[in-house]
mmCIF file of the C-alpha atoms, coordinates in Angstrom:
data_MODEL
# 
_entry.id   MODEL 
# 
loop_
_atom_site.group_PDB 
_atom_site.id 
_atom_site.type_symbol 
_atom_site.label_atom_id 
_atom_site.label_alt_id 
_atom_site.label_comp_id 
_atom_site.label_asym_id 
_atom_site.label_entity_id 
_atom_site.label_seq_id 
_atom_site.pdbx_PDB_ins_code 
_atom_site.Cartn_x 
_atom_site.Cartn_y 
_atom_site.Cartn_z 
_atom_site.occupancy 
_atom_site.B_iso_or_equiv 
_atom_site.pdbx_formal_charge 
_atom_site.auth_seq_id 
_atom_site.auth_comp_id 
_atom_site.auth_asym_id 
_atom_site.auth_atom_id 
_atom_site.pdbx_PDB_model_num 
ATOM 1   C CA . MET A 1 1   ? 38.528 62.472 -32.602 1.00 0.00 ? 1   MET A CA 1 
ATOM 2   C CA . PRO A 1 2   ? 36.948 63.084 -36.027 1.00 0.00 ? 2   PRO A CA 1 
ATOM 3   C CA . PRO A 1 3   ? 37.053 66.780 -36.987 1.00 0.00 ? 3   PRO A CA 1 
ATOM 4   C CA . HIS A 1 4   ? 33.349 66.907 -37.753 1.00 0.00 ? 4   HIS A CA 1 
ATOM 5   C CA . ARG A 1 5   ? 32.227 66.190 -34.176 1.00 0.00 ? 5   ARG A CA 1 
ATOM 6   C CA . ALA A 1 6   ? 32.903 68.614 -31.374 1.00 0.00 ? 6   ALA A CA 1 
ATOM 7   C CA . GLY A 1 7   ? 33.521 67.077 -27.997 1.00 0.00 ? 7   GLY A CA 1 
ATOM 8   C CA . LYS A 1 8   ? 31.927 64.057 -26.437 1.00 0.00 ? 8   LYS A CA 1 
ATOM 9   C CA . PRO A 1 9   ? 28.225 63.452 -27.110 1.00 0.00 ? 9   PRO A CA 1 
ATOM 10  C CA . ASP A 1 10  ? 25.688 64.701 -24.622 1.00 0.00 ? 10  ASP A CA 1 
ATOM 11  C CA . THR A 1 11  ? 24.471 61.634 -22.799 1.00 0.00 ? 11  THR A CA 1 
ATOM 12  C CA . GLY A 1 12  ? 21.474 63.496 -21.337 1.00 0.00 ? 12  GLY A CA 1 
ATOM 13  C CA . PRO A 1 13  ? 18.796 61.728 -23.351 1.00 0.00 ? 13  PRO A CA 1 
ATOM 14  C CA . ARG A 1 14  ? 20.356 58.427 -24.345 1.00 0.00 ? 14  ARG A CA 1 
ATOM 15  C CA . ALA A 1 15  ? 21.388 58.536 -27.998 1.00 0.00 ? 15  ALA A CA 1 
ATOM 16  C CA . ARG A 1 16  ? 20.258 55.436 -29.872 1.00 0.00 ? 16  ARG A CA 1 
ATOM 17  C CA . ILE A 1 17  ? 20.701 54.723 -33.563 1.00 0.00 ? 17  ILE A CA 1 
ATOM 18  C CA . ALA A 1 18  ? 19.598 51.913 -35.847 1.00 0.00 ? 18  ALA A CA 1 
ATOM 19  C CA . ILE A 1 19  ? 21.561 51.087 -38.988 1.00 0.00 ? 19  ILE A CA 1 
ATOM 20  C CA . VAL A 1 20  ? 19.679 49.130 -41.628 1.00 0.00 ? 20  VAL A CA 1 
ATOM 21  C CA . ILE A 1 21  ? 21.662 47.461 -44.414 1.00 0.00 ? 21  ILE A CA 1 
ATOM 22  C CA . ASP A 1 22  ? 19.514 47.208 -47.546 1.00 0.00 ? 22  ASP A CA 1 
ATOM 23  C CA . ASP A 1 23  ? 19.744 45.054 -50.683 1.00 0.00 ? 23  ASP A CA 1 
ATOM 24  C CA . LEU A 1 24  ? 20.925 41.844 -49.024 1.00 0.00 ? 24  LEU A CA 1 
ATOM 25  C CA . GLY A 1 25  ? 20.314 38.432 -50.576 1.00 0.00 ? 25  GLY A CA 1 
ATOM 26  C CA . TRP A 1 26  ? 22.728 38.515 -53.502 1.00 0.00 ? 26  TRP A CA 1 
ATOM 27  C CA . ASP A 1 27  ? 26.033 37.681 -51.820 1.00 0.00 ? 27  ASP A CA 1 
ATOM 28  C CA . PRO A 1 28  ? 26.289 35.465 -48.717 1.00 0.00 ? 28  PRO A CA 1 
ATOM 29  C CA . GLU A 1 29  ? 29.919 36.444 -48.150 1.00 0.00 ? 29  GLU A CA 1 
ATOM 30  C CA . VAL A 1 30  ? 29.176 40.128 -47.643 1.00 0.00 ? 30  VAL A CA 1 
ATOM 31  C CA . ALA A 1 31  ? 26.344 39.165 -45.297 1.00 0.00 ? 31  ALA A CA 1 
ATOM 32  C CA . ASP A 1 32  ? 28.792 37.086 -43.263 1.00 0.00 ? 32  ASP A CA 1 
ATOM 33  C CA . MET A 1 33  ? 31.209 40.035 -43.090 1.00 0.00 ? 33  MET A CA 1 
ATOM 34  C CA . LEU A 1 34  ? 28.414 42.222 -41.743 1.00 0.00 ? 34  LEU A CA 1 
ATOM 35  C CA . LEU A 1 35  ? 27.543 39.528 -39.204 1.00 0.00 ? 35  LEU A CA 1 
ATOM 36  C CA . GLU A 1 36  ? 31.133 39.563 -37.975 1.00 0.00 ? 36  GLU A CA 1 
ATOM 37  C CA . LEU A 1 37  ? 30.598 43.107 -36.717 1.00 0.00 ? 37  LEU A CA 1 
ATOM 38  C CA . ASP A 1 38  ? 29.676 42.825 -33.051 1.00 0.00 ? 38  ASP A CA 1 
ATOM 39  C CA . PHE A 1 39  ? 26.781 45.281 -33.326 1.00 0.00 ? 39  PHE A CA 1 
ATOM 40  C CA . PRO A 1 40  ? 23.049 44.687 -33.895 1.00 0.00 ? 40  PRO A CA 1 
ATOM 41  C CA . LEU A 1 41  ? 22.751 45.949 -37.451 1.00 0.00 ? 41  LEU A CA 1 
ATOM 42  C CA . THR A 1 42  ? 19.374 45.329 -39.086 1.00 0.00 ? 42  THR A CA 1 
ATOM 43  C CA . PHE A 1 43  ? 19.386 43.216 -42.260 1.00 0.00 ? 43  PHE A CA 1 
ATOM 44  C CA . ALA A 1 44  ? 16.904 44.256 -44.998 1.00 0.00 ? 44  ALA A CA 1 
ATOM 45  C CA . ILE A 1 45  ? 16.707 41.332 -47.415 1.00 0.00 ? 45  ILE A CA 1 
ATOM 46  C CA . LEU A 1 46  ? 15.234 41.388 -50.911 1.00 0.00 ? 46  LEU A CA 1 
ATOM 47  C CA . PRO A 1 47  ? 12.830 38.543 -51.749 1.00 0.00 ? 47  PRO A CA 1 
ATOM 48  C CA . SER A 1 48  ? 13.373 35.908 -54.432 1.00 0.00 ? 48  SER A CA 1 
ATOM 49  C CA . LEU A 1 49  ? 17.150 36.264 -54.700 1.00 0.00 ? 49  LEU A CA 1 
ATOM 50  C CA . PRO A 1 50  ? 19.524 33.272 -54.761 1.00 0.00 ? 50  PRO A CA 1 
ATOM 51  C CA . TYR A 1 51  ? 20.532 33.695 -51.102 1.00 0.00 ? 51  TYR A CA 1 
ATOM 52  C CA . SER A 1 52  ? 17.561 35.574 -49.618 1.00 0.00 ? 52  SER A CA 1 
ATOM 53  C CA . GLU A 1 53  ? 16.384 32.750 -47.385 1.00 0.00 ? 53  GLU A CA 1 
ATOM 54  C CA . SER A 1 54  ? 19.825 31.542 -46.329 1.00 0.00 ? 54  SER A CA 1 
ATOM 55  C CA . VAL A 1 55  ? 20.978 35.062 -45.423 1.00 0.00 ? 55  VAL A CA 1 
ATOM 56  C CA . ALA A 1 56  ? 17.787 35.555 -43.397 1.00 0.00 ? 56  ALA A CA 1 
ATOM 57  C CA . ARG A 1 57  ? 18.316 32.301 -41.494 1.00 0.00 ? 57  ARG A CA 1 
ATOM 58  C CA . ARG A 1 58  ? 21.983 33.042 -40.873 1.00 0.00 ? 58  ARG A CA 1 
ATOM 59  C CA . ALA A 1 59  ? 21.160 36.531 -39.588 1.00 0.00 ? 59  ALA A CA 1 
ATOM 60  C CA . THR A 1 60  ? 18.475 35.136 -37.290 1.00 0.00 ? 60  THR A CA 1 
ATOM 61  C CA . GLN A 1 61  ? 20.925 32.563 -35.907 1.00 0.00 ? 61  GLN A CA 1 
ATOM 62  C CA . LYS A 1 62  ? 23.274 35.450 -35.098 1.00 0.00 ? 62  LYS A CA 1 
ATOM 63  C CA . ARG A 1 63  ? 20.429 37.310 -33.357 1.00 0.00 ? 63  ARG A CA 1 
ATOM 64  C CA . ARG A 1 64  ? 20.224 40.064 -35.949 1.00 0.00 ? 64  ARG A CA 1 
ATOM 65  C CA . GLU A 1 65  ? 16.891 41.607 -36.779 1.00 0.00 ? 65  GLU A CA 1 
ATOM 66  C CA . ILE A 1 66  ? 15.680 41.135 -40.346 1.00 0.00 ? 66  ILE A CA 1 
ATOM 67  C CA . LEU A 1 67  ? 13.296 43.054 -42.574 1.00 0.00 ? 67  LEU A CA 1 
ATOM 68  C CA . LEU A 1 68  ? 11.666 42.207 -45.861 1.00 0.00 ? 68  LEU A CA 1 
ATOM 69  C CA . HIS A 1 69  ? 13.164 44.774 -48.249 1.00 0.00 ? 69  HIS A CA 1 
ATOM 70  C CA . LEU A 1 70  ? 10.030 45.068 -50.353 1.00 0.00 ? 70  LEU A CA 1 
ATOM 71  C CA . PRO A 1 71  ? 10.451 46.092 -54.017 1.00 0.00 ? 71  PRO A CA 1 
ATOM 72  C CA . MET A 1 72  ? 8.083  48.900 -54.982 1.00 0.00 ? 72  MET A CA 1 
ATOM 73  C CA . GLU A 1 73  ? 7.545  50.952 -58.096 1.00 0.00 ? 73  GLU A CA 1 
ATOM 74  C CA . PRO A 1 74  ? 10.024 53.835 -58.452 1.00 0.00 ? 74  PRO A CA 1 
ATOM 75  C CA . GLN A 1 75  ? 9.744  57.048 -60.406 1.00 0.00 ? 75  GLN A CA 1 
ATOM 76  C CA . GLY A 1 76  ? 10.923 56.266 -63.929 1.00 0.00 ? 76  GLY A CA 1 
ATOM 77  C CA . TYR A 1 77  ? 9.455  52.752 -64.006 1.00 0.00 ? 77  TYR A CA 1 
ATOM 78  C CA . PRO A 1 78  ? 9.887  50.582 -66.095 1.00 0.00 ? 78  PRO A CA 1 
ATOM 79  C CA . ALA A 1 79  ? 13.272 52.011 -67.119 1.00 0.00 ? 79  ALA A CA 1 
ATOM 80  C CA . MET A 1 80  ? 14.092 51.877 -63.409 1.00 0.00 ? 80  MET A CA 1 
ATOM 81  C CA . ASP A 1 81  ? 13.489 48.228 -62.534 1.00 0.00 ? 81  ASP A CA 1 
ATOM 82  C CA . PRO A 1 82  ? 12.752 47.393 -58.878 1.00 0.00 ? 82  PRO A CA 1 
ATOM 83  C CA . GLY A 1 83  ? 13.181 43.676 -59.569 1.00 0.00 ? 83  GLY A CA 1 
ATOM 84  C CA . LYS A 1 84  ? 11.194 40.515 -59.075 1.00 0.00 ? 84  LYS A CA 1 
ATOM 85  C CA . GLY A 1 85  ? 8.182  40.638 -56.788 1.00 0.00 ? 85  GLY A CA 1 
ATOM 86  C CA . ALA A 1 86  ? 7.741  44.403 -57.084 1.00 0.00 ? 86  ALA A CA 1 
ATOM 87  C CA . LEU A 1 87  ? 4.483  46.066 -56.135 1.00 0.00 ? 87  LEU A CA 1 
ATOM 88  C CA . LEU A 1 88  ? 3.117  48.465 -58.767 1.00 0.00 ? 88  LEU A CA 1 
ATOM 89  C CA . ARG A 1 89  ? 0.613  51.297 -58.434 1.00 0.00 ? 89  ARG A CA 1 
ATOM 90  C CA . GLU A 1 90  ? -1.582 49.934 -61.214 1.00 0.00 ? 90  GLU A CA 1 
ATOM 91  C CA . MET A 1 91  ? -2.204 46.648 -59.369 1.00 0.00 ? 91  MET A CA 1 
ATOM 92  C CA . ASP A 1 92  ? -5.582 46.053 -57.760 1.00 0.00 ? 92  ASP A CA 1 
ATOM 93  C CA . GLU A 1 93  ? -5.980 45.194 -54.081 1.00 0.00 ? 93  GLU A CA 1 
ATOM 94  C CA . GLU A 1 94  ? -6.110 41.431 -54.611 1.00 0.00 ? 94  GLU A CA 1 
ATOM 95  C CA . THR A 1 95  ? -2.940 41.417 -56.714 1.00 0.00 ? 95  THR A CA 1 
ATOM 96  C CA . LEU A 1 96  ? -1.059 43.622 -54.261 1.00 0.00 ? 96  LEU A CA 1 
ATOM 97  C CA . GLU A 1 97  ? -2.015 41.437 -51.304 1.00 0.00 ? 97  GLU A CA 1 
ATOM 98  C CA . SER A 1 98  ? -1.124 38.225 -53.122 1.00 0.00 ? 98  SER A CA 1 
ATOM 99  C CA . LEU A 1 99  ? 2.273  39.503 -54.228 1.00 0.00 ? 99  LEU A CA 1 
ATOM 100 C CA . LEU A 1 100 ? 3.074  40.928 -50.798 1.00 0.00 ? 100 LEU A CA 1 
ATOM 101 C CA . LEU A 1 101 ? 2.241  37.633 -49.099 1.00 0.00 ? 101 LEU A CA 1 
ATOM 102 C CA . GLN A 1 102 ? 4.417  35.802 -51.613 1.00 0.00 ? 102 GLN A CA 1 
ATOM 103 C CA . ASP A 1 103 ? 7.319  38.171 -50.895 1.00 0.00 ? 103 ASP A CA 1 
ATOM 104 C CA . LEU A 1 104 ? 6.850  37.695 -47.151 1.00 0.00 ? 104 LEU A CA 1 
ATOM 105 C CA . LYS A 1 105 ? 7.051  33.917 -47.543 1.00 0.00 ? 105 LYS A CA 1 
ATOM 106 C CA . GLY A 1 106 ? 10.532 34.253 -49.009 1.00 0.00 ? 106 GLY A CA 1 
ATOM 107 C CA . ILE A 1 107 ? 11.990 35.886 -45.891 1.00 0.00 ? 107 ILE A CA 1 
ATOM 108 C CA . PRO A 1 108 ? 11.624 33.760 -42.733 1.00 0.00 ? 108 PRO A CA 1 
ATOM 109 C CA . ASN A 1 109 ? 10.302 35.602 -39.678 1.00 0.00 ? 109 ASN A CA 1 
ATOM 110 C CA . PRO A 1 110 ? 10.870 39.261 -40.566 1.00 0.00 ? 110 PRO A CA 1 
ATOM 111 C CA . ALA A 1 111 ? 10.301 41.798 -37.804 1.00 0.00 ? 111 ALA A CA 1 
ATOM 112 C CA . GLY A 1 112 ? 9.057  44.355 -40.306 1.00 0.00 ? 112 GLY A CA 1 
ATOM 113 C CA . VAL A 1 113 ? 9.213  45.682 -43.845 1.00 0.00 ? 113 VAL A CA 1 
ATOM 114 C CA . ASN A 1 114 ? 10.957 48.570 -45.572 1.00 0.00 ? 114 ASN A CA 1 
ATOM 115 C CA . ASN A 1 115 ? 10.700 49.712 -49.166 1.00 0.00 ? 115 ASN A CA 1 
ATOM 116 C CA . HIS A 1 116 ? 13.197 48.994 -51.927 1.00 0.00 ? 116 HIS A CA 1 
ATOM 117 C CA . MET A 1 117 ? 13.016 51.906 -54.382 1.00 0.00 ? 117 MET A CA 1 
ATOM 118 C CA . GLY A 1 118 ? 9.315  52.849 -54.176 1.00 0.00 ? 118 GLY A CA 1 
ATOM 119 C CA . SER A 1 119 ? 9.621  56.580 -54.868 1.00 0.00 ? 119 SER A CA 1 
ATOM 120 C CA . SER A 1 120 ? 6.380  56.368 -56.867 1.00 0.00 ? 120 SER A CA 1 
ATOM 121 C CA . PHE A 1 121 ? 4.538  53.671 -54.909 1.00 0.00 ? 121 PHE A CA 1 
ATOM 122 C CA . THR A 1 122 ? 4.993  55.277 -51.492 1.00 0.00 ? 122 THR A CA 1 
ATOM 123 C CA . GLU A 1 123 ? 3.318  58.450 -52.796 1.00 0.00 ? 123 GLU A CA 1 
ATOM 124 C CA . ASP A 1 124 ? 0.127  56.481 -53.570 1.00 0.00 ? 124 ASP A CA 1 
ATOM 125 C CA . GLU A 1 125 ? -2.170 56.460 -50.542 1.00 0.00 ? 125 GLU A CA 1 
ATOM 126 C CA . ARG A 1 126 ? -4.500 53.777 -51.924 1.00 0.00 ? 126 ARG A CA 1 
ATOM 127 C CA . ALA A 1 127 ? -1.679 51.359 -52.684 1.00 0.00 ? 127 ALA A CA 1 
ATOM 128 C CA . MET A 1 128 ? 0.121  51.974 -49.397 1.00 0.00 ? 128 MET A CA 1 
ATOM 129 C CA . ARG A 1 129 ? -3.086 51.460 -47.451 1.00 0.00 ? 129 ARG A CA 1 
ATOM 130 C CA . VAL A 1 130 ? -3.460 47.975 -48.976 1.00 0.00 ? 130 VAL A CA 1 
ATOM 131 C CA . VAL A 1 131 ? 0.111  47.061 -48.038 1.00 0.00 ? 131 VAL A CA 1 
ATOM 132 C CA . LEU A 1 132 ? -0.037 48.462 -44.533 1.00 0.00 ? 132 LEU A CA 1 
ATOM 133 C CA . LYS A 1 133 ? -3.291 46.707 -43.692 1.00 0.00 ? 133 LYS A CA 1 
ATOM 134 C CA . VAL A 1 134 ? -1.623 43.376 -44.513 1.00 0.00 ? 134 VAL A CA 1 
ATOM 135 C CA . LEU A 1 135 ? 1.338  44.262 -42.302 1.00 0.00 ? 135 LEU A CA 1 
ATOM 136 C CA . ARG A 1 136 ? -1.008 45.234 -39.473 1.00 0.00 ? 136 ARG A CA 1 
ATOM 137 C CA . ARG A 1 137 ? -2.698 41.835 -39.660 1.00 0.00 ? 137 ARG A CA 1 
ATOM 138 C CA . ARG A 1 138 ? 0.722  40.177 -39.530 1.00 0.00 ? 138 ARG A CA 1 
ATOM 139 C CA . GLY A 1 139 ? 1.936  42.248 -36.584 1.00 0.00 ? 139 GLY A CA 1 
ATOM 140 C CA . LEU A 1 140 ? 4.767  43.771 -38.633 1.00 0.00 ? 140 LEU A CA 1 
ATOM 141 C CA . PHE A 1 141 ? 6.026  47.352 -38.608 1.00 0.00 ? 141 PHE A CA 1 
ATOM 142 C CA . PHE A 1 142 ? 6.877  49.497 -41.625 1.00 0.00 ? 142 PHE A CA 1 
ATOM 143 C CA . LEU A 1 143 ? 10.061 51.513 -42.058 1.00 0.00 ? 143 LEU A CA 1 
ATOM 144 C CA . ASP A 1 144 ? 9.715  54.209 -44.707 1.00 0.00 ? 144 ASP A CA 1 
ATOM 145 C CA . SER A 1 145 ? 13.055 54.419 -46.511 1.00 0.00 ? 145 SER A CA 1 
ATOM 146 C CA . ARG A 1 146 ? 11.994 57.905 -47.675 1.00 0.00 ? 146 ARG A CA 1 
ATOM 147 C CA . THR A 1 147 ? 13.001 57.486 -51.303 1.00 0.00 ? 147 THR A CA 1 
ATOM 148 C CA . SER A 1 148 ? 10.509 60.271 -52.053 1.00 0.00 ? 148 SER A CA 1 
ATOM 149 C CA . PRO A 1 149 ? 10.020 63.483 -50.071 1.00 0.00 ? 149 PRO A CA 1 
ATOM 150 C CA . HIS A 1 150 ? 6.326  63.129 -50.918 1.00 0.00 ? 150 HIS A CA 1 
ATOM 151 C CA . SER A 1 151 ? 5.903  59.671 -49.386 1.00 0.00 ? 151 SER A CA 1 
ATOM 152 C CA . VAL A 1 152 ? 2.660  59.159 -47.472 1.00 0.00 ? 152 VAL A CA 1 
ATOM 153 C CA . ALA A 1 153 ? 3.685  55.773 -46.049 1.00 0.00 ? 153 ALA A CA 1 
ATOM 154 C CA . TYR A 1 154 ? 4.498  56.873 -42.499 1.00 0.00 ? 154 TYR A CA 1 
ATOM 155 C CA . GLU A 1 155 ? 1.395  59.021 -42.125 1.00 0.00 ? 155 GLU A CA 1 
ATOM 156 C CA . VAL A 1 156 ? -0.918 56.269 -43.421 1.00 0.00 ? 156 VAL A CA 1 
ATOM 157 C CA . ALA A 1 157 ? 0.758  53.714 -41.147 1.00 0.00 ? 157 ALA A CA 1 
ATOM 158 C CA . LYS A 1 158 ? 0.165  55.894 -38.089 1.00 0.00 ? 158 LYS A CA 1 
ATOM 159 C CA . GLU A 1 159 ? -3.438 56.490 -39.151 1.00 0.00 ? 159 GLU A CA 1 
ATOM 160 C CA . LEU A 1 160 ? -3.935 52.710 -39.294 1.00 0.00 ? 160 LEU A CA 1 
ATOM 161 C CA . GLY A 1 161 ? -2.380 52.220 -35.866 1.00 0.00 ? 161 GLY A CA 1 
ATOM 162 C CA . LEU A 1 162 ? 0.699  50.488 -37.263 1.00 0.00 ? 162 LEU A CA 1 
ATOM 163 C CA . LYS A 1 163 ? 4.143  50.784 -35.725 1.00 0.00 ? 163 LYS A CA 1 
ATOM 164 C CA . ALA A 1 164 ? 6.284  52.751 -38.164 1.00 0.00 ? 164 ALA A CA 1 
ATOM 165 C CA . GLY A 1 165 ? 9.510  54.685 -38.558 1.00 0.00 ? 165 GLY A CA 1 
ATOM 166 C CA . ARG A 1 166 ? 11.299 56.887 -41.071 1.00 0.00 ? 166 ARG A CA 1 
ATOM 167 C CA . ARG A 1 167 ? 14.830 56.876 -42.391 1.00 0.00 ? 167 ARG A CA 1 
ATOM 168 C CA . GLN A 1 168 ? 16.697 60.061 -41.489 1.00 0.00 ? 168 GLN A CA 1 
ATOM 169 C CA . VAL A 1 169 ? 20.105 59.509 -43.095 1.00 0.00 ? 169 VAL A CA 1 
ATOM 170 C CA . PHE A 1 170 ? 21.351 57.552 -46.095 1.00 0.00 ? 170 PHE A CA 1 
ATOM 171 C CA . LEU A 1 171 ? 24.895 56.516 -45.251 1.00 0.00 ? 171 LEU A CA 1 
ATOM 172 C CA . ASP A 1 172 ? 26.239 55.825 -48.717 1.00 0.00 ? 172 ASP A CA 1 
ATOM 173 C CA . ASN A 1 173 ? 24.081 57.323 -51.446 1.00 0.00 ? 173 ASN A CA 1 
ATOM 174 C CA . GLY A 1 174 ? 25.235 59.611 -54.227 1.00 0.00 ? 174 GLY A CA 1 
ATOM 175 C CA . ASP A 1 175 ? 28.815 60.803 -53.816 1.00 0.00 ? 175 ASP A CA 1 
ATOM 176 C CA . GLN A 1 176 ? 29.472 58.958 -50.550 1.00 0.00 ? 176 GLN A CA 1 
ATOM 177 C CA . ALA A 1 177 ? 31.527 56.269 -52.273 1.00 0.00 ? 177 ALA A CA 1 
ATOM 178 C CA . ASP A 1 178 ? 34.494 56.046 -49.928 1.00 0.00 ? 178 ASP A CA 1 
ATOM 179 C CA . PRO A 1 179 ? 34.882 55.115 -46.256 1.00 0.00 ? 179 PRO A CA 1 
ATOM 180 C CA . ALA A 1 180 ? 35.576 58.672 -45.074 1.00 0.00 ? 180 ALA A CA 1 
ATOM 181 C CA . ALA A 1 181 ? 32.379 60.005 -46.660 1.00 0.00 ? 181 ALA A CA 1 
ATOM 182 C CA . VAL A 1 182 ? 30.326 57.191 -45.141 1.00 0.00 ? 182 VAL A CA 1 
ATOM 183 C CA . GLU A 1 183 ? 31.913 57.797 -41.732 1.00 0.00 ? 183 GLU A CA 1 
ATOM 184 C CA . LYS A 1 184 ? 30.813 61.423 -41.943 1.00 0.00 ? 184 LYS A CA 1 
ATOM 185 C CA . GLN A 1 185 ? 27.240 60.289 -42.585 1.00 0.00 ? 185 GLN A CA 1 
ATOM 186 C CA . ILE A 1 186 ? 27.379 57.884 -39.634 1.00 0.00 ? 186 ILE A CA 1 
ATOM 187 C CA . TRP A 1 187 ? 28.454 60.726 -37.341 1.00 0.00 ? 187 TRP A CA 1 
ATOM 188 C CA . ARG A 1 188 ? 25.674 62.865 -38.795 1.00 0.00 ? 188 ARG A CA 1 
ATOM 189 C CA . LEU A 1 189 ? 23.257 60.115 -37.781 1.00 0.00 ? 189 LEU A CA 1 
ATOM 190 C CA . ALA A 1 190 ? 24.778 60.059 -34.297 1.00 0.00 ? 190 ALA A CA 1 
ATOM 191 C CA . HIS A 1 191 ? 24.380 63.823 -33.908 1.00 0.00 ? 191 HIS A CA 1 
ATOM 192 C CA . ILE A 1 192 ? 20.686 63.586 -34.791 1.00 0.00 ? 192 ILE A CA 1 
ATOM 193 C CA . ALA A 1 193 ? 20.316 60.911 -32.125 1.00 0.00 ? 193 ALA A CA 1 
ATOM 194 C CA . GLN A 1 194 ? 22.124 63.083 -29.587 1.00 0.00 ? 194 GLN A CA 1 
ATOM 195 C CA . LYS A 1 195 ? 19.605 65.861 -30.202 1.00 0.00 ? 195 LYS A CA 1 
ATOM 196 C CA . GLU A 1 196 ? 16.444 63.795 -30.607 1.00 0.00 ? 196 GLU A CA 1 
ATOM 197 C CA . GLY A 1 197 ? 17.233 60.632 -28.644 1.00 0.00 ? 197 GLY A CA 1 
ATOM 198 C CA . ARG A 1 198 ? 17.028 58.345 -31.677 1.00 0.00 ? 198 ARG A CA 1 
ATOM 199 C CA . ALA A 1 199 ? 17.814 58.211 -35.390 1.00 0.00 ? 199 ALA A CA 1 
ATOM 200 C CA . ILE A 1 200 ? 17.543 55.667 -38.204 1.00 0.00 ? 200 ILE A CA 1 
ATOM 201 C CA . GLY A 1 201 ? 20.087 55.324 -41.007 1.00 0.00 ? 201 GLY A CA 1 
ATOM 202 C CA . ILE A 1 202 ? 20.183 53.126 -44.088 1.00 0.00 ? 202 ILE A CA 1 
ATOM 203 C CA . GLY A 1 203 ? 23.284 51.822 -45.838 1.00 0.00 ? 203 GLY A CA 1 
ATOM 204 C CA . HIS A 1 204 ? 24.124 49.249 -48.468 1.00 0.00 ? 204 HIS A CA 1 
ATOM 205 C CA . PRO A 1 205 ? 26.524 46.291 -48.619 1.00 0.00 ? 205 PRO A CA 1 
ATOM 206 C CA . HIS A 1 206 ? 29.353 48.154 -50.354 1.00 0.00 ? 206 HIS A CA 1 
ATOM 207 C CA . PRO A 1 207 ? 32.975 47.452 -49.385 1.00 0.00 ? 207 PRO A CA 1 
ATOM 208 C CA . TYR A 1 208 ? 33.523 51.102 -48.417 1.00 0.00 ? 208 TYR A CA 1 
ATOM 209 C CA . THR A 1 209 ? 30.418 51.072 -46.217 1.00 0.00 ? 209 THR A CA 1 
ATOM 210 C CA . LEU A 1 210 ? 31.621 47.932 -44.462 1.00 0.00 ? 210 LEU A CA 1 
ATOM 211 C CA . GLU A 1 211 ? 35.014 49.557 -43.879 1.00 0.00 ? 211 GLU A CA 1 
ATOM 212 C CA . ALA A 1 212 ? 33.393 52.704 -42.474 1.00 0.00 ? 212 ALA A CA 1 
ATOM 213 C CA . LEU A 1 213 ? 31.257 50.639 -40.108 1.00 0.00 ? 213 LEU A CA 1 
ATOM 214 C CA . ARG A 1 214 ? 34.307 48.708 -38.895 1.00 0.00 ? 214 ARG A CA 1 
ATOM 215 C CA . ARG A 1 215 ? 36.060 51.971 -38.074 1.00 0.00 ? 215 ARG A CA 1 
ATOM 216 C CA . THR A 1 216 ? 33.160 53.917 -36.631 1.00 0.00 ? 216 THR A CA 1 
ATOM 217 C CA . LEU A 1 217 ? 30.957 51.542 -34.641 1.00 0.00 ? 217 LEU A CA 1 
ATOM 218 C CA . PRO A 1 218 ? 33.489 51.009 -31.813 1.00 0.00 ? 218 PRO A CA 1 
ATOM 219 C CA . GLN A 1 219 ? 33.928 54.793 -31.527 1.00 0.00 ? 219 GLN A CA 1 
ATOM 220 C CA . LEU A 1 220 ? 30.176 55.285 -31.291 1.00 0.00 ? 220 LEU A CA 1 
ATOM 221 C CA . LYS A 1 221 ? 30.001 52.787 -28.454 1.00 0.00 ? 221 LYS A CA 1 
ATOM 222 C CA . ALA A 1 222 ? 32.871 54.468 -26.631 1.00 0.00 ? 222 ALA A CA 1 
ATOM 223 C CA . ASP A 1 223 ? 31.122 57.831 -26.979 1.00 0.00 ? 223 ASP A CA 1 
ATOM 224 C CA . GLY A 1 224 ? 27.853 56.558 -25.537 1.00 0.00 ? 224 GLY A CA 1 
ATOM 225 C CA . VAL A 1 225 ? 25.881 56.177 -28.768 1.00 0.00 ? 225 VAL A CA 1 
ATOM 226 C CA . GLU A 1 226 ? 24.029 52.873 -28.675 1.00 0.00 ? 226 GLU A CA 1 
ATOM 227 C CA . VAL A 1 227 ? 23.331 50.865 -31.837 1.00 0.00 ? 227 VAL A CA 1 
ATOM 228 C CA . VAL A 1 228 ? 20.006 49.030 -31.552 1.00 0.00 ? 228 VAL A CA 1 
ATOM 229 C CA . PRO A 1 229 ? 17.720 46.969 -33.810 1.00 0.00 ? 229 PRO A CA 1 
ATOM 230 C CA . VAL A 1 230 ? 15.402 49.234 -35.759 1.00 0.00 ? 230 VAL A CA 1 
ATOM 231 C CA . SER A 1 231 ? 12.320 47.752 -34.057 1.00 0.00 ? 231 SER A CA 1 
ATOM 232 C CA . ARG A 1 232 ? 13.361 49.586 -30.890 1.00 0.00 ? 232 ARG A CA 1 
ATOM 233 C CA . LEU A 1 233 ? 13.071 52.944 -32.652 1.00 0.00 ? 233 LEU A CA 1 
ATOM 234 C CA . VAL A 1 234 ? 9.672  52.559 -34.305 1.00 0.00 ? 234 VAL A CA 1 
ATOM 235 C CA . ASP A 1 235 ? 6.492  53.488 -32.496 1.00 0.00 ? 235 ASP A CA 1 
# 
C-alpha cells in the first residue's frame, strides 16, 4: 500500500476519476501504448499534427473518448507559442469561429474540447463566449484545463447552459518528472474523488507518466476508484 494513502478508500459515495492525456497527435506509438492500458483514458488531440486524425480514429476504434485539444493564447505570447490553429484574444468573432471550426474538422467526432495552453485566452470573457457558443451549437462540452487561476471559461460555459468541467490535478507538471511523483499525483486525484465523488486529472504522454499509469490504475480499480471517460464527470 503506498505510504501516502491511509487505508482503503471510503466507498460511500462512489469515487470516480477521469484522466485526460493531453498533447496527442505527434507520436502514434505512444498513443498505441496508452491504448494498451485497459482503462478508459480520455485522449485530448491537438489539431493539424501529422498523426492527429489517425490517432483520433484509432482511439475511437478502441472505444476511447476523444477531445479536441484546442490551442489558445498563453501568457507570454508570442514567445510562448501555442502552435498551429491557435485562437488569439485579438481575433474578431468571425475569425475565431472560422479557426475553431477548422480545428474541429481535424479531429473526427470529438466528445468535447479542452484548452491547450490558453492562460491568457481563458481569462478573456468575450473570446471565450464566442468559442463556447460554437461548442453549444455543436453539442460539445468544454473542459477547462485551468492553466490560469483567473480563467472565466467554466463560469461562462455554465452561464450559456453548456456542459463543462474543470481540471483539479495536473499529474505530471513541474517537478513531477518521474513515475513515483506522478503516482503521488494520481493518488491525490483519487483522494479528491473519495471526498467529492468525482475528480478530473490531466497528464501528458511522457514515458514516466505512462509507467505511473501502468502501476497505479490496477490498484485504483482494486480499491474501488473507477476510471471513467471525462464526459461522465461534466455537468
